[in-house]
Amino acid sequence: MNIGLFGGTFDPVHRGHMALARTAAEHCKLHRIYFVPANLPPHKQRQPLSPFVHRFAMLALATSGEKAFVPSMLEAAEDPAAGARRDCREKPNYTIDTVRRLKQSLKTSDKLFLLIGMDAFADIAKWHQSEALFRECEFIVASRPGYSLADVANALPERLRPRPEVTRPFHSQPAAGDLVLPGATIHLLGDLRQPASATAIRAAAAAGKPLGRFVDAAVADYIRKMGLYK
Ligand code: ATP
């Protein structure tokens, strides 16, 4: 089976995330996608994050209508009380560890794909053991307008990055299609035209504005009921 892993803070999950997952499922024939909320994301530790349990609950609501979309506890704190306290001794969640943990539960014939937006992919070379990540799975990247194939190739960890003379013609090519390089396979989805962002949603919730345009109705209800982002 083709399996997708979609990690993020999902604070909250929104229509942009769902569009990415649906398009990826169609493009790469994914049989299942695990949505993995990070307990302690390495790159967002300085900004306040809603408790894991709320982010997980919203994911469960948003994915309930899609058989193939599964909310995952792979990055939940081993000691939930520590997660609630946002205990500094808790280790951050590195994607490479999550990928390896998920693979232990898969068959050797299963193929794993990592789903990611272009803004996050642009920093991929800085991720913990990023080269190993490309060995463990193929990538599905949702591009944004203005990104070229060269931006995608140049974002790769140094040892996987093609030489400049190879990427030069990529500058005039939009980030679309499949990029197959020694050590890295990247499927590009093109622009999904879903500009939702969790930051804008939190601001809209704080201002008491309606959220139905950006999130599933059940998620909007949950945000209101629980008084999140006030
Ligand atoms: P924030 O605004 O808090 O930074 P976010 O909306 O970017 O959050 P994350 O949970 O950080 O959401 O994102 C998880 C993944 O989804 C990332 O790989 C990100 O690039 C991707 N993503 C987020 N929003 C969109 C969108 N509108 N279209 C496509 N991909 C998206």
PDB file of C-alpha atoms and ligand atoms in Angstrom:
ATOM      1  CA  MET A   1       0.000   0.000   0.000  1.00  0.00           C
ATOM      2  CA  ASN A   2       1.014   3.612  -0.487  1.00  0.00           C
ATOM      3  CA  ILE A   3       0.929   5.374   2.865  1.00  0.00           C
ATOM      4  CA  GLY A   4       1.100   9.121   3.500  1.00  0.00           C
ATOM      5  CA  LEU A   5       2.426  10.830   6.610  1.00  0.00           C
ATOM      6  CA  PHE A   6       1.332  14.416   7.097  1.00  0.00           C
ATOM      7  CA  GLY A   7       2.918  16.196  10.054  1.00  0.00           C
ATOM      8  CA  GLY A   8       2.298  19.692  11.350  1.00  0.00           C
ATOM      9  CA  THR A   9       1.176  21.672  14.348  1.00  0.00           C
ATOM     10  CA  PHE A  10      -2.424  21.697  13.053  1.00  0.00           C
ATOM     11  CA  ASP A  11      -3.362  24.579  15.367  1.00  0.00           C
ATOM     12  CA  PRO A  12      -6.012  24.315  13.942  1.00  0.00           C
ATOM     13  CA  VAL A  13      -6.285  21.912  10.973  1.00  0.00           C
ATOM     14  CA  HIS A  14      -7.806  23.854   8.056  1.00  0.00           C
ATOM     15  CA  ARG A  15      -8.999  23.583   4.447  1.00  0.00           C
ATOM     16  CA  GLY A  16      -5.451  24.100   3.093  1.00  0.00           C
ATOM     17  CA  HIS A  17      -4.290  20.950   4.927  1.00  0.00           C
ATOM     18  CA  MET A  18      -7.292  18.970   3.685  1.00  0.00           C
ATOM     19  CA  ALA A  19      -6.747  20.135   0.080  1.00  0.00           C
ATOM     20  CA  LEU A  20      -3.107  19.054   0.285  1.00  0.00           C
ATOM     21  CA  ALA A  21      -4.070  15.607   1.618  1.00  0.00           C
ATOM     22  CA  ARG A  22      -6.826  15.064  -0.974  1.00  0.00           C
ATOM     23  CA  THR A  23      -4.651  16.146  -3.894  1.00  0.00           C
ATOM     24  CA  ALA A  24      -1.722  14.030  -2.651  1.00  0.00           C
ATOM     25  CA  ALA A  25      -3.984  10.975  -2.234  1.00  0.00           C
ATOM     26  CA  GLU A  26      -5.187  11.338  -5.811  1.00  0.00           C
ATOM     27  CA  HIS A  27      -1.802  12.151  -7.355  1.00  0.00           C
ATOM     28  CA  CYS A  28       0.173   9.349  -5.664  1.00  0.00           C
ATOM     29  CA  LYS A  29      -2.662   6.845  -5.152  1.00  0.00           C
ATOM     30  CA  LEU A  30      -2.326   6.875  -1.367  1.00  0.00           C
ATOM     31  CA  HIS A  31      -4.437   4.281   0.435  1.00  0.00           C
ATOM     32  CA  ARG A  32      -4.104   5.917   3.841  1.00  0.00           C
ATOM     33  CA  ILE A  33      -2.822   9.221   5.218  1.00  0.00           C
ATOM     34  CA  TYR A  34      -1.789   9.619   8.849  1.00  0.00           C
ATOM     35  CA  PHE A  35      -2.225  13.177  10.136  1.00  0.00           C
ATOM     36  CA  VAL A  36       0.411  13.531  12.855  1.00  0.00           C
ATOM     37  CA  PRO A  37       0.116  16.561  15.147  1.00  0.00           C
ATOM     38  CA  ALA A  38       3.477  17.409  16.715  1.00  0.00           C
ATOM     39  CA  ASN A  39       3.590  17.454  20.478  1.00  0.00           C
ATOM     40  CA  LEU A  40       6.704  19.643  20.555  1.00  0.00           C
ATOM     41  CA  PRO A  41       7.656  20.800  17.045  1.00  0.00           C
ATOM     42  CA  PRO A  42      11.401  21.590  16.934  1.00  0.00           C
ATOM     43  CA  HIS A  43      10.871  24.795  14.895  1.00  0.00           C
ATOM     44  CA  LYS A  44       7.918  26.317  16.762  1.00  0.00           C
ATOM     45  CA  GLN A  45       8.984  25.948  20.365  1.00  0.00           C
ATOM     46  CA  ARG A  46       8.972  29.646  21.112  1.00  0.00           C
ATOM     47  CA  GLN A  47       5.393  30.338  20.121  1.00  0.00           C
ATOM     48  CA  PRO A  48       2.505  29.292  22.370  1.00  0.00           C
ATOM     49  CA  LEU A  49       0.727  26.234  21.020  1.00  0.00           C
ATOM     50  CA  SER A  50      -2.707  24.870  21.915  1.00  0.00           C
ATOM     51  CA  PRO A  51      -2.556  21.694  24.008  1.00  0.00           C
ATOM     52  CA  PHE A  52      -2.035  18.511  21.977  1.00  0.00           C
ATOM     53  CA  VAL A  53      -5.429  17.147  23.003  1.00  0.00           C
ATOM     54  CA  HIS A  54      -7.302  20.072  21.334  1.00  0.00           C
ATOM     55  CA  ARG A  55      -5.251  19.857  18.138  1.00  0.00           C
ATOM     56  CA  PHE A  56      -5.826  16.102  18.011  1.00  0.00           C
ATOM     57  CA  ALA A  57      -9.577  16.498  18.673  1.00  0.00           C
ATOM     58  CA  MET A  58      -9.902  18.996  15.797  1.00  0.00           C
ATOM     59  CA  LEU A  59      -8.035  16.593  13.489  1.00  0.00           C
ATOM     60  CA  ALA A  60     -10.360  13.762  14.503  1.00  0.00           C
ATOM     61  CA  LEU A  61     -13.366  15.959  13.608  1.00  0.00           C
ATOM     62  CA  ALA A  62     -11.915  17.188  10.297  1.00  0.00           C
ATOM     63  CA  THR A  63     -10.947  13.676   9.111  1.00  0.00           C
ATOM     64  CA  SER A  64     -14.078  11.855  10.297  1.00  0.00           C
ATOM     65  CA  GLY A  65     -15.735  11.885   6.871  1.00  0.00           C
ATOM     66  CA  GLU A  66     -12.723  10.447   5.015  1.00  0.00           C
ATOM     67  CA  LYS A  67     -12.076   6.730   5.445  1.00  0.00           C
ATOM     68  CA  ALA A  68      -8.450   6.988   4.346  1.00  0.00           C
ATOM     69  CA  PHE A  69      -7.547   9.922   6.625  1.00  0.00           C
ATOM     70  CA  VAL A  70      -6.402   8.844  10.088  1.00  0.00           C
ATOM     71  CA  PRO A  71      -5.571  11.130  13.040  1.00  0.00           C
ATOM     72  CA  SER A  72      -2.371   9.804  14.614  1.00  0.00           C
ATOM     73  CA  MET A  73      -0.962   9.744  18.152  1.00  0.00           C
ATOM     74  CA  LEU A  74       2.543   8.910  16.897  1.00  0.00           C
ATOM     75  CA  GLU A  75       3.995  12.107  18.353  1.00  0.00           C
ATOM     76  CA  ALA A  76       1.835  12.278  21.495  1.00  0.00           C
ATOM     77  CA  ALA A  77       3.755  12.745  24.744  1.00  0.00           C
ATOM     78  CA  GLU A  78       4.652   9.509  26.519  1.00  0.00           C
ATOM     79  CA  ASP A  79       3.583  11.245  29.699  1.00  0.00           C
ATOM     80  CA  PRO A  80       0.489  13.302  28.760  1.00  0.00           C
ATOM     81  CA  ALA A  81       0.824  15.325  31.972  1.00  0.00           C
ATOM     82  CA  ALA A  82       4.252  16.509  30.813  1.00  0.00           C
ATOM     83  CA  GLY A  83       2.681  17.527  27.485  1.00  0.00           C
ATOM     84  CA  ALA A  84       0.051  19.573  29.305  1.00  0.00           C
ATOM     85  CA  ARG A  85       2.729  21.294  31.411  1.00  0.00           C
ATOM     86  CA  ARG A  86       4.795  21.752  28.258  1.00  0.00           C
ATOM     87  CA  ASP A  87       7.621  20.229  30.178  1.00  0.00           C
ATOM     88  CA  CYS A  88      10.996  21.457  28.925  1.00  0.00           C
ATOM     89  CA  ARG A  89      12.487  17.998  29.483  1.00  0.00           C
ATOM     90  CA  GLU A  90      10.157  16.532  26.828  1.00  0.00           C
ATOM     91  CA  LYS A  91      12.133  15.827  23.660  1.00  0.00           C
ATOM     92  CA  PRO A  92      11.070  17.687  20.484  1.00  0.00           C
ATOM     93  CA  ASN A  93       9.496  15.524  17.781  1.00  0.00           C
ATOM     94  CA  TYR A  94      11.856  14.903  14.904  1.00  0.00           C
ATOM     95  CA  THR A  95      10.181  13.698  11.715  1.00  0.00           C
ATOM     96  CA  ILE A  96      12.904  11.105  11.072  1.00  0.00           C
ATOM     97  CA  ASP A  97      12.024   9.378  14.378  1.00  0.00           C
ATOM     98  CA  THR A  98       8.303   9.478  13.575  1.00  0.00           C
ATOM     99  CA  VAL A  99       8.921   8.043  10.104  1.00  0.00           C
ATOM    100  CA  ARG A 100      10.997   5.185  11.527  1.00  0.00           C
ATOM    101  CA  ARG A 101       8.409   4.474  14.211  1.00  0.00           C
ATOM    102  CA  LEU A 102       5.598   4.388  11.637  1.00  0.00           C
ATOM    103  CA  LYS A 103       7.637   2.118   9.353  1.00  0.00           C
ATOM    104  CA  GLN A 104       7.905  -0.453  12.138  1.00  0.00           C
ATOM    105  CA  SER A 105       4.142  -0.940  11.871  1.00  0.00           C
ATOM    106  CA  LEU A 106       4.116  -1.163   8.047  1.00  0.00           C
ATOM    107  CA  LYS A 107       4.831  -4.057   5.718  1.00  0.00           C
ATOM    108  CA  THR A 108       8.141  -4.001   3.821  1.00  0.00           C
ATOM    109  CA  SER A 109       6.143  -3.790   0.579  1.00  0.00           C
ATOM    110  CA  ASP A 110       4.398  -0.591   1.771  1.00  0.00           C
ATOM    111  CA  LYS A 111       5.723   2.678   0.390  1.00  0.00           C
ATOM    112  CA  LEU A 112       5.855   5.776   2.557  1.00  0.00           C
ATOM    113  CA  PHE A 113       5.304   9.355   1.326  1.00  0.00           C
ATOM    114  CA  LEU A 114       5.829  12.488   3.368  1.00  0.00           C
ATOM    115  CA  LEU A 115       3.339  15.313   2.688  1.00  0.00           C
ATOM    116  CA  ILE A 116       4.584  18.869   3.094  1.00  0.00           C
ATOM    117  CA  GLY A 117       3.901  22.423   1.924  1.00  0.00           C
ATOM    118  CA  MET A 118       6.545  24.353  -0.024  1.00  0.00           C
ATOM    119  CA  ASP A 119       7.070  26.892   2.785  1.00  0.00           C
ATOM    120  CA  ALA A 120       8.113  24.089   5.138  1.00  0.00           C
ATOM    121  CA  PHE A 121      10.057  22.243   2.405  1.00  0.00           C
ATOM    122  CA  ALA A 122      12.158  25.361   1.823  1.00  0.00           C
ATOM    123  CA  ASP A 123      13.806  24.669   5.225  1.00  0.00           C
ATOM    124  CA  ILE A 124      14.117  20.904   4.829  1.00  0.00           C
ATOM    125  CA  ALA A 125      17.948  20.929   4.695  1.00  0.00           C
ATOM    126  CA  LYS A 126      17.958  22.227   8.302  1.00  0.00           C
ATOM    127  CA  TRP A 127      15.834  19.337   9.602  1.00  0.00           C
ATOM    128  CA  HIS A 128      17.376  16.709  11.854  1.00  0.00           C
ATOM    129  CA  GLN A 129      18.927  13.947   9.671  1.00  0.00           C
ATOM    130  CA  SER A 130      17.344  15.409   6.556  1.00  0.00           C
ATOM    131  CA  GLU A 131      19.355  13.249   4.144  1.00  0.00           C
ATOM    132  CA  ALA A 132      18.183  10.097   5.906  1.00  0.00           C
ATOM    133  CA  LEU A 133      14.597  11.318   5.585  1.00  0.00           C
ATOM    134  CA  PHE A 134      14.894  11.304   1.783  1.00  0.00           C
ATOM    135  CA  ARG A 135      16.207   7.733   1.947  1.00  0.00           C
ATOM    136  CA  GLU A 136      13.282   6.617   4.106  1.00  0.00           C
ATOM    137  CA  CYS A 137      10.438   8.093   2.044  1.00  0.00           C
ATOM    138  CA  GLU A 138       9.381   9.935  -1.075  1.00  0.00           C
ATOM    139  CA  PHE A 139       8.149  13.513  -0.707  1.00  0.00           C
ATOM    140  CA  ILE A 140       4.905  15.073  -1.901  1.00  0.00           C
ATOM    141  CA  VAL A 141       5.271  18.857  -1.949  1.00  0.00           C
ATOM    142  CA  ALA A 142       2.425  21.330  -2.406  1.00  0.00           C
ATOM    143  CA  SER A 143       3.921  24.280  -4.191  1.00  0.00           C
ATOM    144  CA  ARG A 144       2.906  27.912  -3.976  1.00  0.00           C
ATOM    145  CA  PRO A 145       2.757  30.483  -6.785  1.00  0.00           C
ATOM    146  CA  GLY A 146       6.147  31.940  -7.626  1.00  0.00           C
ATOM    147  CA  TYR A 147       8.216  28.844  -6.788  1.00  0.00           C
ATOM    148  CA  SER A 148      10.316  27.275  -9.547  1.00  0.00           C
ATOM    149  CA  LEU A 149      11.709  23.775  -9.909  1.00  0.00           C
ATOM    150  CA  ALA A 150      15.116  25.292  -9.042  1.00  0.00           C
ATOM    151  CA  ASP A 151      13.757  26.453  -5.647  1.00  0.00           C
ATOM    152  CA  VAL A 152      12.716  22.870  -4.945  1.00  0.00           C
ATOM    153  CA  ALA A 153      16.058  21.366  -6.019  1.00  0.00           C
ATOM    154  CA  ASN A 154      18.076  24.021  -4.169  1.00  0.00           C
ATOM    155  CA  ALA A 155      16.166  23.376  -0.941  1.00  0.00           C
ATOM    156  CA  LEU A 156      17.570  19.835  -0.818  1.00  0.00           C
ATOM    157  CA  PRO A 157      20.271  18.882   1.708  1.00  0.00           C
ATOM    158  CA  GLU A 158      23.658  19.763   0.250  1.00  0.00           C
ATOM    159  CA  ARG A 159      24.743  16.249  -0.668  1.00  0.00           C
ATOM    160  CA  LEU A 160      21.502  15.563  -2.560  1.00  0.00           C
ATOM    161  CA  ARG A 161      21.401  18.955  -4.301  1.00  0.00           C
ATOM    162  CA  PRO A 162      22.122  18.814  -8.042  1.00  0.00           C
ATOM    163  CA  ARG A 163      25.040  20.899  -9.324  1.00  0.00           C
ATOM    164  CA  PRO A 164      24.198  24.506 -10.423  1.00  0.00           C
ATOM    165  CA  GLU A 165      24.720  23.664 -14.112  1.00  0.00           C
ATOM    166  CA  VAL A 166      22.013  20.997 -13.761  1.00  0.00           C
ATOM    167  CA  THR A 167      19.501  23.253 -11.989  1.00  0.00           C
ATOM    168  CA  ARG A 168      20.089  26.332 -14.188  1.00  0.00           C
ATOM    169  CA  PRO A 169      17.337  25.441 -16.690  1.00  0.00           C
ATOM    170  CA  PHE A 170      15.012  24.670 -13.729  1.00  0.00           C
ATOM    171  CA  HIS A 171      14.746  28.394 -12.925  1.00  0.00           C
ATOM    172  CA  SER A 172      12.271  29.011 -15.728  1.00  0.00           C
ATOM    173  CA  GLN A 173      10.210  25.908 -14.938  1.00  0.00           C
ATOM    174  CA  PRO A 174       7.286  26.073 -12.482  1.00  0.00           C
ATOM    175  CA  ALA A 175       7.421  23.675  -9.517  1.00  0.00           C
ATOM    176  CA  ALA A 176       5.275  20.889 -10.988  1.00  0.00           C
ATOM    177  CA  GLY A 177       5.649  17.249 -12.032  1.00  0.00           C
ATOM    178  CA  ASP A 178       7.971  14.670 -10.489  1.00  0.00           C
ATOM    179  CA  LEU A 179      11.603  15.350  -9.631  1.00  0.00           C
ATOM    180  CA  VAL A 180      13.597  12.124  -9.480  1.00  0.00           C
ATOM    181  CA  LEU A 181      17.223  12.556  -8.408  1.00  0.00           C
ATOM    182  CA  PRO A 182      19.821  10.177  -7.016  1.00  0.00           C
ATOM    183  CA  GLY A 183      18.776   9.874  -3.360  1.00  0.00           C
ATOM    184  CA  ALA A 184      15.533  11.895  -3.549  1.00  0.00           C
ATOM    185  CA  THR A 185      12.134  11.553  -5.191  1.00  0.00           C
ATOM    186  CA  ILE A 186       9.788  14.534  -5.003  1.00  0.00           C
ATOM    187  CA  HIS A 187       6.260  14.698  -6.365  1.00  0.00           C
ATOM    188  CA  LEU A 188       5.117  18.287  -6.890  1.00  0.00           C
ATOM    189  CA  LEU A 189       1.442  19.113  -6.648  1.00  0.00           C
ATOM    190  CA  GLY A 190       1.397  22.640  -8.017  1.00  0.00           C
ATOM    191  CA  ASP A 191      -0.628  25.367  -6.349  1.00  0.00           C
ATOM    192  CA  LEU A 192      -3.685  24.091  -4.462  1.00  0.00           C
ATOM    193  CA  ARG A 193      -5.333  27.525  -4.391  1.00  0.00           C
ATOM    194  CA  GLN A 194      -6.240  27.163  -0.717  1.00  0.00           C
ATOM    195  CA  PRO A 195      -4.549  30.111   0.954  1.00  0.00           C
ATOM    196  CA  ALA A 196      -5.845  29.259   4.481  1.00  0.00           C
ATOM    197  CA  SER A 197      -3.268  29.616   7.250  1.00  0.00           C
ATOM    198  CA  ALA A 198      -3.572  28.625  10.904  1.00  0.00           C
ATOM    199  CA  THR A 199      -2.088  31.982  11.963  1.00  0.00           C
ATOM    200  CA  ALA A 200      -4.870  33.897  10.148  1.00  0.00           C
ATOM    201  CA  ILE A 201      -7.513  31.543  11.587  1.00  0.00           C
ATOM    202  CA  ARG A 202      -6.301  32.080  15.160  1.00  0.00           C
ATOM    203  CA  ALA A 203      -6.457  35.849  14.557  1.00  0.00           C
ATOM    204  CA  ALA A 204      -9.987  35.570  13.098  1.00  0.00           C
ATOM    205  CA  ALA A 205     -11.123  33.457  16.088  1.00  0.00           C
ATOM    206  CA  ALA A 206      -9.629  35.984  18.520  1.00  0.00           C
ATOM    207  CA  ALA A 207     -11.551  38.762  16.750  1.00  0.00           C
ATOM    208  CA  GLY A 208     -14.777  36.718  16.886  1.00  0.00           C
ATOM    209  CA  LYS A 209     -14.996  36.515  13.083  1.00  0.00           C
ATOM    210  CA  PRO A 210     -16.720  33.558  11.346  1.00  0.00           C
ATOM    211  CA  LEU A 211     -14.360  30.665  10.540  1.00  0.00           C
ATOM    212  CA  GLY A 212     -16.470  28.599   8.144  1.00  0.00           C
ATOM    213  CA  ARG A 213     -14.477  29.693   5.101  1.00  0.00           C
ATOM    214  CA  PHE A 214     -11.230  28.303   6.497  1.00  0.00           C
ATOM    215  CA  VAL A 215     -12.141  25.262   8.581  1.00  0.00           C
ATOM    216  CA  ASP A 216     -14.623  22.408   8.595  1.00  0.00           C
ATOM    217  CA  ALA A 217     -17.934  23.335  10.316  1.00  0.00           C
ATOM    218  CA  ALA A 218     -17.316  20.802  13.117  1.00  0.00           C
ATOM    219  CA  VAL A 219     -13.874  22.319  13.754  1.00  0.00           C
ATOM    220  CA  ALA A 220     -15.337  25.856  13.820  1.00  0.00           C
ATOM    221  CA  ASP A 221     -17.936  24.675  16.380  1.00  0.00           C
ATOM    222  CA  TYR A 222     -15.219  23.051  18.490  1.00  0.00           C
ATOM    223  CA  ILE A 223     -13.098  26.239  18.490  1.00  0.00           C
ATOM    224  CA  ARG A 224     -16.110  28.261  19.644  1.00  0.00           C
ATOM    225  CA  LYS A 225     -17.272  25.728  22.257  1.00  0.00           C
ATOM    226  CA  MET A 226     -13.860  25.354  23.848  1.00  0.00           C
ATOM    227  CA  GLY A 227     -13.050  29.066  23.607  1.00  0.00           C
ATOM    228  CA  LEU A 228      -9.770  28.434  21.756  1.00  0.00           C
ATOM    229  CA  TYR A 229      -7.571  31.315  20.493  1.00  0.00           C
ATOM    230  CA  LYS A 230      -9.322  33.949  22.616  1.00  0.00           C
TER     231      LYS A 230
HETATM  232  P1  ATP B   1       0.884  28.415  11.076  1.00  0.00           P
HETATM  233  O1  ATP B   1       0.117  29.522  10.367  1.00  0.00           O
HETATM  234  O2  ATP B   1       0.559  28.294  12.539  1.00  0.00           O
HETATM  235  O3  ATP B   1       2.373  28.467  10.801  1.00  0.00           O
HETATM  236  P2  ATP B   1       0.072  26.451   9.047  1.00  0.00           P
HETATM  237  O4  ATP B   1      -1.250  26.914   8.564  1.00  0.00           O
HETATM  238  O5  ATP B   1       1.244  26.672   8.131  1.00  0.00           O
HETATM  239  O6  ATP B   1       0.367  27.012  10.510  1.00  0.00           O
HETATM  240  P3  ATP B   1       1.018  23.852   9.911  1.00  0.00           P
HETATM  241  O7  ATP B   1       0.325  22.917  10.836  1.00  0.00           O
HETATM  242  O8  ATP B   1       2.241  24.503  10.396  1.00  0.00           O
HETATM  243  O9  ATP B   1      -0.078  24.926   9.405  1.00  0.00           O
HETATM  244  O10 ATP B   1       1.299  23.143   8.530  1.00  0.00           O
HETATM  245  C1  ATP B   1       1.452  21.763   8.317  1.00  0.00           C
HETATM  246  C2  ATP B   1       1.840  21.554   6.878  1.00  0.00           C
HETATM  247  O11 ATP B   1       0.789  22.009   5.988  1.00  0.00           O
HETATM  248  C3  ATP B   1       3.102  22.304   6.428  1.00  0.00           C
HETATM  249  O12 ATP B   1       3.868  21.421   5.621  1.00  0.00           O
HETATM  250  C4  ATP B   1       2.569  23.486   5.626  1.00  0.00           C
HETATM  251  O13 ATP B   1       3.490  23.882   4.638  1.00  0.00           O
HETATM  252  C5  ATP B   1       1.311  22.902   5.008  1.00  0.00           C
HETATM  253  N1  ATP B   1       0.292  23.922   4.738  1.00  0.00           N
HETATM  254  C6  ATP B   1      -0.208  24.808   5.604  1.00  0.00           C
HETATM  255  N2  ATP B   1      -1.139  25.604   5.026  1.00  0.00           N
HETATM  256  C7  ATP B   1      -1.240  25.213   3.742  1.00  0.00           C
HETATM  257  C8  ATP B   1      -2.039  25.638   2.617  1.00  0.00           C
HETATM  258  N3  ATP B   1      -2.924  26.639   2.716  1.00  0.00           N
HETATM  259  N4  ATP B   1      -1.873  24.990   1.431  1.00  0.00           N
HETATM  260  C9  ATP B   1      -0.975  23.975   1.335  1.00  0.00           C
HETATM  261  N5  ATP B   1      -0.186  23.527   2.346  1.00  0.00           N
HETATM  262  C10 ATP B   1      -0.324  24.124   3.541  1.00  0.00           C
END
